[in-house]
Coordinates of C-alpha atoms (C1' of nucleotides) in Angstrom, one line a residue:
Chain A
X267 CA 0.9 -10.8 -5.4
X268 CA 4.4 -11.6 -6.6
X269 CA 4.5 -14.4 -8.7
X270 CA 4.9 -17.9 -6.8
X271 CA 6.3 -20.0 -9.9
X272 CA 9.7 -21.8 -9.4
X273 CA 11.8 -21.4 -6.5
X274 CA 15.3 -21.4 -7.0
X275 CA 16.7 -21.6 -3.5
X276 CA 15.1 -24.8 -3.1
X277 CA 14.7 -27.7 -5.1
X278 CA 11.4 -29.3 -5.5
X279 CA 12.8 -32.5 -3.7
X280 CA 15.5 -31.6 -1.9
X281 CA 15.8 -32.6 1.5
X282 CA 18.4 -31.3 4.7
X283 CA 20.9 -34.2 5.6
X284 CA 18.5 -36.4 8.5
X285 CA 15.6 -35.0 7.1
X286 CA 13.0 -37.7 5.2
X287 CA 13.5 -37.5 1.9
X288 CA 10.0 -36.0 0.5
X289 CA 9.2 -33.8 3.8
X290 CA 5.7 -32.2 3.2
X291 CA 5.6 -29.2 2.5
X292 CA 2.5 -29.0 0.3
X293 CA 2.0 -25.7 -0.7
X294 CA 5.5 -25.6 -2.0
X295 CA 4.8 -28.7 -3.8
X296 CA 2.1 -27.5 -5.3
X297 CA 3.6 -24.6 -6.5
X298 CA 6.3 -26.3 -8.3
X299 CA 3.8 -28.8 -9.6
X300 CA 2.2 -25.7 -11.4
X301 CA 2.5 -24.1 -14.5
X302 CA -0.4 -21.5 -15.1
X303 CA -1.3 -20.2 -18.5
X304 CA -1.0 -17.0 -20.6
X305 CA -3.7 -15.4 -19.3
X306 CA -3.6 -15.8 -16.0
X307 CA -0.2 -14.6 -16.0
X308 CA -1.4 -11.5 -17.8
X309 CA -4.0 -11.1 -15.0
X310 CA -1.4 -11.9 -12.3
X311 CA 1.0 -8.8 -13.8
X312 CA -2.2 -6.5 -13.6
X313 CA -3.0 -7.1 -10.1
X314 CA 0.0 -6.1 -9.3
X315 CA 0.1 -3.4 -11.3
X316 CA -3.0 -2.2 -9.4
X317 CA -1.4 -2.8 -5.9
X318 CA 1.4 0.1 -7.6
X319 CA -1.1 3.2 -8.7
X320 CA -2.2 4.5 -5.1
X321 CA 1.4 4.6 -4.1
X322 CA 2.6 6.1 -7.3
X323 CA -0.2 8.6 -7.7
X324 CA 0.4 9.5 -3.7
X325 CA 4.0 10.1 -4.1
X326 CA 3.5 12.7 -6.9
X327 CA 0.5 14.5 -5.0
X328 CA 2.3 14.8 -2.0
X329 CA 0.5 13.0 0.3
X330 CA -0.1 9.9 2.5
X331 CA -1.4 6.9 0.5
X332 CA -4.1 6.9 3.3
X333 CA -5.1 10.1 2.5
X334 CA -5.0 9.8 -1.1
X335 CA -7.7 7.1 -0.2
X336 CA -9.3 9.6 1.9
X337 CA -9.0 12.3 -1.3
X338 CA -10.8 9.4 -4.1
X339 CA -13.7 8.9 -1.2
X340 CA -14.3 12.6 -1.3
X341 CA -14.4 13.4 -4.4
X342 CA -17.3 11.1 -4.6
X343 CA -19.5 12.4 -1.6
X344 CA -18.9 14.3 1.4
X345 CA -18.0 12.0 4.6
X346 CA -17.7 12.8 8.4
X347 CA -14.3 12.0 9.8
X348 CA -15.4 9.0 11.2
X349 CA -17.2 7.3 8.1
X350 CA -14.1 8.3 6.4
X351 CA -12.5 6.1 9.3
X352 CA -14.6 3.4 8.9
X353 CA -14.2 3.1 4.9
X354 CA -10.4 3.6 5.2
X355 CA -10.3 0.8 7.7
X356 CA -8.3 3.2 10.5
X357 CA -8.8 4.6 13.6
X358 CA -11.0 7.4 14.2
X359 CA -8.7 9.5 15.9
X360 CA -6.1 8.6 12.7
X361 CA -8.8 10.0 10.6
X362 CA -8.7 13.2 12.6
X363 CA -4.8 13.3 11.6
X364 CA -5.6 12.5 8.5
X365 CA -8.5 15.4 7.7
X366 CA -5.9 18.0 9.8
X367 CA -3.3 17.0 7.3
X368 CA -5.8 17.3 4.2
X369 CA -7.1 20.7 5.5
X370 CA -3.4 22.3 6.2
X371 CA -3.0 21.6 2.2
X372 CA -6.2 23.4 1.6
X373 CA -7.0 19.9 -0.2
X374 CA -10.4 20.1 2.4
X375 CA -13.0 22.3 4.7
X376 CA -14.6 21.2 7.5
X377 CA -17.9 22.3 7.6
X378 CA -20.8 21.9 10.4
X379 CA -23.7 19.6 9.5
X380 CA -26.6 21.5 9.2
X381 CA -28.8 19.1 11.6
X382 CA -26.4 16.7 13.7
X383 CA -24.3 19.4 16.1
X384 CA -22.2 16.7 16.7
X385 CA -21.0 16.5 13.4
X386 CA -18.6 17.9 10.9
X387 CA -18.9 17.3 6.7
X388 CA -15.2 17.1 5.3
X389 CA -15.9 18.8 2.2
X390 CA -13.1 18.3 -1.3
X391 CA -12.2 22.0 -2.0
X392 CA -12.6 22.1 -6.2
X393 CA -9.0 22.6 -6.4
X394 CA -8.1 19.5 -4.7
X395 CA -11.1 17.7 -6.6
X396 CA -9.3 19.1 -9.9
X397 CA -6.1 17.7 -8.9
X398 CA -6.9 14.2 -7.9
X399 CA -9.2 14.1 -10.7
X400 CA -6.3 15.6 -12.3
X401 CA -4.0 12.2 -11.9
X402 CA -7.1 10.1 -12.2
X403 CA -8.2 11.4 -15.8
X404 CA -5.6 9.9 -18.0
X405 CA -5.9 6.7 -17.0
X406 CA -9.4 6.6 -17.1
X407 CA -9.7 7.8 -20.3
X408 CA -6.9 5.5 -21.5
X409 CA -9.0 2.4 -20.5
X410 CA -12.5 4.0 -21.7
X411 CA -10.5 4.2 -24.9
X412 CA -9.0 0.5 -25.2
X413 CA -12.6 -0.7 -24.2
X414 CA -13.9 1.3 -27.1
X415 CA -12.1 -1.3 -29.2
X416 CA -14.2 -4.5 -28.3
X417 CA -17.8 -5.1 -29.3
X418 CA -20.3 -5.8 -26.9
X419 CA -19.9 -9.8 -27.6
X420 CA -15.9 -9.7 -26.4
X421 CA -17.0 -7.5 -23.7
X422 CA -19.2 -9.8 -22.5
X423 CA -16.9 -12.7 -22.0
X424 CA -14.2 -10.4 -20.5
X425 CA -16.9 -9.7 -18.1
X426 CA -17.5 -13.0 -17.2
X427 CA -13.7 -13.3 -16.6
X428 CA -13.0 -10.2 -14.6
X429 CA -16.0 -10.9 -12.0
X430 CA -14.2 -14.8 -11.7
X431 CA -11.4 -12.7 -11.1
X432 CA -13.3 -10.7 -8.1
X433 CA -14.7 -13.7 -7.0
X434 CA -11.5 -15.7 -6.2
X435 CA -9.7 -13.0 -4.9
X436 CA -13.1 -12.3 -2.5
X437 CA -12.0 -16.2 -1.6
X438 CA -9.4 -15.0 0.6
X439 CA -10.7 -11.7 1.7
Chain B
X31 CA -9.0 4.1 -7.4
X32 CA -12.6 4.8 -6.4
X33 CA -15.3 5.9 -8.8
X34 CA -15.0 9.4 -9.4
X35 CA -18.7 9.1 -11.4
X36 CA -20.5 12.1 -10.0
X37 CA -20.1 14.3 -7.4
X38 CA -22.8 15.0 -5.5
X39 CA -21.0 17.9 -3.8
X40 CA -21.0 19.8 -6.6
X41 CA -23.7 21.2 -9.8
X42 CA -22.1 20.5 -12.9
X43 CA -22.4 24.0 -13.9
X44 CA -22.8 25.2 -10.3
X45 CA -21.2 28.4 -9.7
X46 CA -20.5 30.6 -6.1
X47 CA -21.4 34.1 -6.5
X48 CA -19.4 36.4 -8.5
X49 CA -17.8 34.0 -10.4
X50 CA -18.3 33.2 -14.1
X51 CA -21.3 30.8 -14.8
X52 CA -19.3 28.1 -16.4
X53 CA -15.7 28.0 -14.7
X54 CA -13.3 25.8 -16.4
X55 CA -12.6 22.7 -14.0
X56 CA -12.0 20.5 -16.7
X57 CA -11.7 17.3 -14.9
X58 CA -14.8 17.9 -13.0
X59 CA -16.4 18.6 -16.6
X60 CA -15.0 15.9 -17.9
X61 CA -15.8 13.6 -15.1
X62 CA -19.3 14.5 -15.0
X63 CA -19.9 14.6 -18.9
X64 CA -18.9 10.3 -18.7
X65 CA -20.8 6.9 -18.3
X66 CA -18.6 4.2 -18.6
X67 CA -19.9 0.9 -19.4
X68 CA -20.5 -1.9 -17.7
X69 CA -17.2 -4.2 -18.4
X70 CA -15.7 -0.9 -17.3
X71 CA -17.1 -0.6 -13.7
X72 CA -16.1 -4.6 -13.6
X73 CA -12.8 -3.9 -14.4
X74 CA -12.4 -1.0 -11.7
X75 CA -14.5 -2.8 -9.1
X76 CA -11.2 -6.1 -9.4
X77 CA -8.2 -2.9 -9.6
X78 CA -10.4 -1.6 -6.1
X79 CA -10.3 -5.2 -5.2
X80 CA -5.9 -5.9 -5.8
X81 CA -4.9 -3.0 -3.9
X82 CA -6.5 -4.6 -0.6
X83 CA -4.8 -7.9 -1.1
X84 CA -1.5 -7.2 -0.3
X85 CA -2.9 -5.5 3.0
X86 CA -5.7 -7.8 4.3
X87 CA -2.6 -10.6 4.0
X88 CA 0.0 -8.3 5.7
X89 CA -2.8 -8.3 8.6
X90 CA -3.4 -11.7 8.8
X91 CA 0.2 -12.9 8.9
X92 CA 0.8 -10.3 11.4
X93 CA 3.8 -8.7 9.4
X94 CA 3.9 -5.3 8.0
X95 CA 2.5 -4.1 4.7
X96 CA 6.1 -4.0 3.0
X97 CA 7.4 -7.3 5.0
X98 CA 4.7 -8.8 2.9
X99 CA 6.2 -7.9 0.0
X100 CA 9.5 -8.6 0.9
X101 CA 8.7 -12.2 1.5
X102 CA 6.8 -12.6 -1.7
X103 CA 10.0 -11.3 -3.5
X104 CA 12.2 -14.3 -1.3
X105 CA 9.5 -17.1 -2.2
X106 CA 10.8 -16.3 -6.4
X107 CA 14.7 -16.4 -4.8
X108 CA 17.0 -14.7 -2.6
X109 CA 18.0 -10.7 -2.8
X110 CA 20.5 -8.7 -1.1
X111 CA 18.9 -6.2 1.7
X112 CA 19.9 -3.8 -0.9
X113 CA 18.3 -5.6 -3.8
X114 CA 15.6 -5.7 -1.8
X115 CA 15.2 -2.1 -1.0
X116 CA 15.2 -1.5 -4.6
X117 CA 12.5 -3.6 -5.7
X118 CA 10.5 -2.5 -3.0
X119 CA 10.9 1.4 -3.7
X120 CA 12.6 1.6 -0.1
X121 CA 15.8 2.9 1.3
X122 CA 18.4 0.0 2.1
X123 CA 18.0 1.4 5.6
X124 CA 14.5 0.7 5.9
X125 CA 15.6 -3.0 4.2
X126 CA 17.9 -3.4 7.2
X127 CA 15.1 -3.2 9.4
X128 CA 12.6 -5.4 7.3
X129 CA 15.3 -8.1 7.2
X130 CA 15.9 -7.6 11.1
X131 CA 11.9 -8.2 11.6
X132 CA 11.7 -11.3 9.9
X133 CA 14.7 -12.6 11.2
X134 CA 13.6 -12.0 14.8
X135 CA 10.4 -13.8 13.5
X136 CA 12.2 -16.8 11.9
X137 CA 10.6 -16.2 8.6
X138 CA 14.0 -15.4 6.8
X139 CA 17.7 -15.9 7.2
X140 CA 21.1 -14.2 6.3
X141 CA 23.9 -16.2 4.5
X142 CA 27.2 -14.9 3.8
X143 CA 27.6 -14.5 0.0
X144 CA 29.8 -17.4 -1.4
X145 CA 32.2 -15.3 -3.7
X146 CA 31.6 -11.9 -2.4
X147 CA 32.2 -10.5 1.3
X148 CA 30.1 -7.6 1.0
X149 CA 27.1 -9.1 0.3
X150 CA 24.5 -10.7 2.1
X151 CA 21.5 -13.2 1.1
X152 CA 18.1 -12.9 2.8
X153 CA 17.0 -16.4 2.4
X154 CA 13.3 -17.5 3.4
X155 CA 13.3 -19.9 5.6
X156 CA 10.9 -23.5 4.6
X157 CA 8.1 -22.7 7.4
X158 CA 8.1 -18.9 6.0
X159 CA 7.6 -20.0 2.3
X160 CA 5.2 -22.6 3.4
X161 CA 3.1 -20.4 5.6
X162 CA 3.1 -16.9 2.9
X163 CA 2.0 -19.9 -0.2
X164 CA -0.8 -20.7 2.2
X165 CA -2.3 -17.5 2.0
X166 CA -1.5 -17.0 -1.2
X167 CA -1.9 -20.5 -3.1
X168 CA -6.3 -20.4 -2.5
X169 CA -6.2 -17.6 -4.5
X170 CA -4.1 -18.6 -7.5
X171 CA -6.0 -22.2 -7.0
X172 CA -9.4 -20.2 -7.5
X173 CA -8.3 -17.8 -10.1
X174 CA -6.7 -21.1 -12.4
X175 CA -10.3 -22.4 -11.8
X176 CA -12.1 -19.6 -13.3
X177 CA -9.6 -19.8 -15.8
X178 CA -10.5 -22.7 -17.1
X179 CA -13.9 -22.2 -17.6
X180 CA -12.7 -20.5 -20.7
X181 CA -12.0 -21.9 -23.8
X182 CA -8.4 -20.8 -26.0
X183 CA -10.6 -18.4 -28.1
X184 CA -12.2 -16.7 -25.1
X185 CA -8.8 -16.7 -23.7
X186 CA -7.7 -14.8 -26.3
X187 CA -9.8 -12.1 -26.3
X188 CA -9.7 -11.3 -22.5
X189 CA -5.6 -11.3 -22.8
X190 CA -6.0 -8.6 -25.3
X191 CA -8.4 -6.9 -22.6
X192 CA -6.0 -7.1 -19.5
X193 CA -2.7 -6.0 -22.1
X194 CA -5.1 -3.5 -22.7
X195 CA -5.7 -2.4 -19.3
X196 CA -2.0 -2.7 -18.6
X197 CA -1.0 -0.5 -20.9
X198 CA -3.6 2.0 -19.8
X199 CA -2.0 1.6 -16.4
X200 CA 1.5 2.1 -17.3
X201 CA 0.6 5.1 -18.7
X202 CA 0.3 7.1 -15.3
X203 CA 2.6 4.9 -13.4
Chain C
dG154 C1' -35.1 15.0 31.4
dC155 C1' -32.0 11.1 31.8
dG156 C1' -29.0 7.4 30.1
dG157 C1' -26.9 5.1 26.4
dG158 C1' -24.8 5.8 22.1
dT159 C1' -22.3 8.5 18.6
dC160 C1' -19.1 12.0 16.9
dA161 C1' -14.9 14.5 16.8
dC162 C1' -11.0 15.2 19.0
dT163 C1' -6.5 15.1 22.1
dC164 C1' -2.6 12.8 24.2
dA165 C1' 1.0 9.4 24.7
dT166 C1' 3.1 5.8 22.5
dT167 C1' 4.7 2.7 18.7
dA168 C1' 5.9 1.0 14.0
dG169 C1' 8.2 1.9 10.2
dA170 C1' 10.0 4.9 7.2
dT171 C1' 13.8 8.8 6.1
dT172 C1' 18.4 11.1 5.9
dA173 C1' 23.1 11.0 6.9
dG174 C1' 27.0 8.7 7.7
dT175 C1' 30.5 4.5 8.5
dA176 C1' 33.3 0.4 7.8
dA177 C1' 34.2 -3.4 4.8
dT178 C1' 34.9 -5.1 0.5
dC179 C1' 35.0 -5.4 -4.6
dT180 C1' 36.6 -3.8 -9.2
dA181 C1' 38.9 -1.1 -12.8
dC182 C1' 42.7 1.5 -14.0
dT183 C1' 47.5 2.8 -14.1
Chain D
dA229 C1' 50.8 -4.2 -7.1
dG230 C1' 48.5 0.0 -5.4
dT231 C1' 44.9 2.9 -5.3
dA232 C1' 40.4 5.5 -6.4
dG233 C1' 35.7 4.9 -6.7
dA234 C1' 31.5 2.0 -6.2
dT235 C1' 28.9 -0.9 -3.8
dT236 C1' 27.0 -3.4 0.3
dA237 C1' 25.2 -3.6 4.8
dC238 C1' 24.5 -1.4 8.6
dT239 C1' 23.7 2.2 12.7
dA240 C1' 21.9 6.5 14.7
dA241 C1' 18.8 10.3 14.9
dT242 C1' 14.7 11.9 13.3
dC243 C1' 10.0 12.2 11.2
dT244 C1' 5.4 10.5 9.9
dA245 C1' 1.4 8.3 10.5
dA246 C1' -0.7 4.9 12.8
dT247 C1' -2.6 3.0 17.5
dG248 C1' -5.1 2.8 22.1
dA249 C1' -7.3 5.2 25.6
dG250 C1' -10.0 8.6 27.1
dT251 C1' -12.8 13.3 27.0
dG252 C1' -16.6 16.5 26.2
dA253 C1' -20.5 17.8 23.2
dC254 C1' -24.5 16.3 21.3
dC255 C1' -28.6 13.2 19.7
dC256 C1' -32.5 10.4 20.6
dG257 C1' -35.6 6.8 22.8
dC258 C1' -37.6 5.8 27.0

DNA sequence: GCGGGTCACTCATTAGATTAGTAATCTACT
DNA sequence: AGTAGATTACTAATCTAATGAGTGACCCGC
């Protein structure tokens, strides 16, 4: 997500001794060609922001990034180790790793589904829900806060922008 | 950052026997007291969206997560392993190795520093730039689209948005 | 009541990070 | 000019968290 503009170690023409002149290399020249707006840029800088706040957030919890992941799906529902695989896009048997890990912390129970012997509910203790809500909070209320300062006309063109948004980055996902 | 909106685990004011009725978990409380609006759930649903990016690329271009990242740093210019490491919240032995990867693979070179025999510049090699700006470039491409769809006025008011988000952002990271 | 499918798990291996420590080189100070 | 301290790049040993392969328990439709 690191911004393409302007590539100092080459120049936009420059060519290798025996090489033709104006060698494509069209993504490069197109990138040079380029010079995106304010707000673009300003969305640029907050997706890459957001690539930076599971790490971050991880680090000071104290765990993985994946299980942090793992943590947010919990809080929301209860999931079997491997749903929690599926959504985290990992293995099943790294999701067994990944609930051992949680449980050691006391961040999670395993507890038998009442129905389906084969299966086990990975239940948030509160205290873990408290703390990952815990890092979650301030941030969410921060942006609940700056959205209280536009009226429902500005919010609706900001919509329109942010789902563009989500729609050209679905493009290449 | 998944939506912490309910938890269906949990009663609001559910308590376990012999406890107190209303137990202060004040981020559960607080979680569960909220309804965020719509641009809101927009906004969360694209910061859900930027943090798999950087990933579903890694994947594709079959280098690791943090190789990624190293190569979108060399498109901008070339770093020092150690200047590297920095930037990518690594230690410079872990840089050593990411260099050493995408050497072996071709997609970067080391050059002796002109003026300075310590140092080292990891310089990204044409097909490397080339082939990461592919991946990256239909997104940028679609995004500029959407972009300008707005007028400067609309503009306007969703730059204030994103510096808003931002900010909200930068004040857990 | 059997066979195919699912679930949770274990084991061995691998990728990619860490810590600790080294040699070479640069820079500031006396 | 000589030297002390920083900085750079790297190696070696170790740790963590993933993978792939495979196992046994269990569910459900035929």
């Amino acid at each position: 997500m690191s911004d393409p503009q302007s590539s100092p170690g080459r120049e936009a023409t420059g060519a290798a001794p025996g090489e033709r002149p104006d060698s494509p290399l069209p993504h490069t020249a197109f990138v040079n060609e380029w010079r995106s707006g304010q707000t673009l840029l300003v969305l640029r800088e907050l997706l890459d922001l957001a690539e930076q706040v599971g790490p971050s957030i991880a680090r000071r919890a104290e765990v993985g990034h994946t299980e942090l992941r793992a943590l947010e799906l919990l809080v929301r529902s209860p999931h079997g180790p491997v749903e929690l695989a599926r959504e985290l896009g990992v293995t099943s048997a790294a999701s067994s790793g990944i609930v051992d890990r949680l449980e050691a912390r006391g961040h999670v129970r395993r507890v038998a589904h009442a129905t389906d012997g084969r299966r086990t509910q990975v239940v948030l203790t509160d205290s873990a829900r408290e703390e990952v809500l815990g890092y979650l909070v301030p941030m969410f209320a921060a942006l609940a806060q700056m959205d209280a300062t536009f009226d429902d006309a500005e919010k609706q063109i900001v919509e329109r922008y942010l789902r563009g948004a989500i729609d050209a980055i679905h493009r290449i996902i």
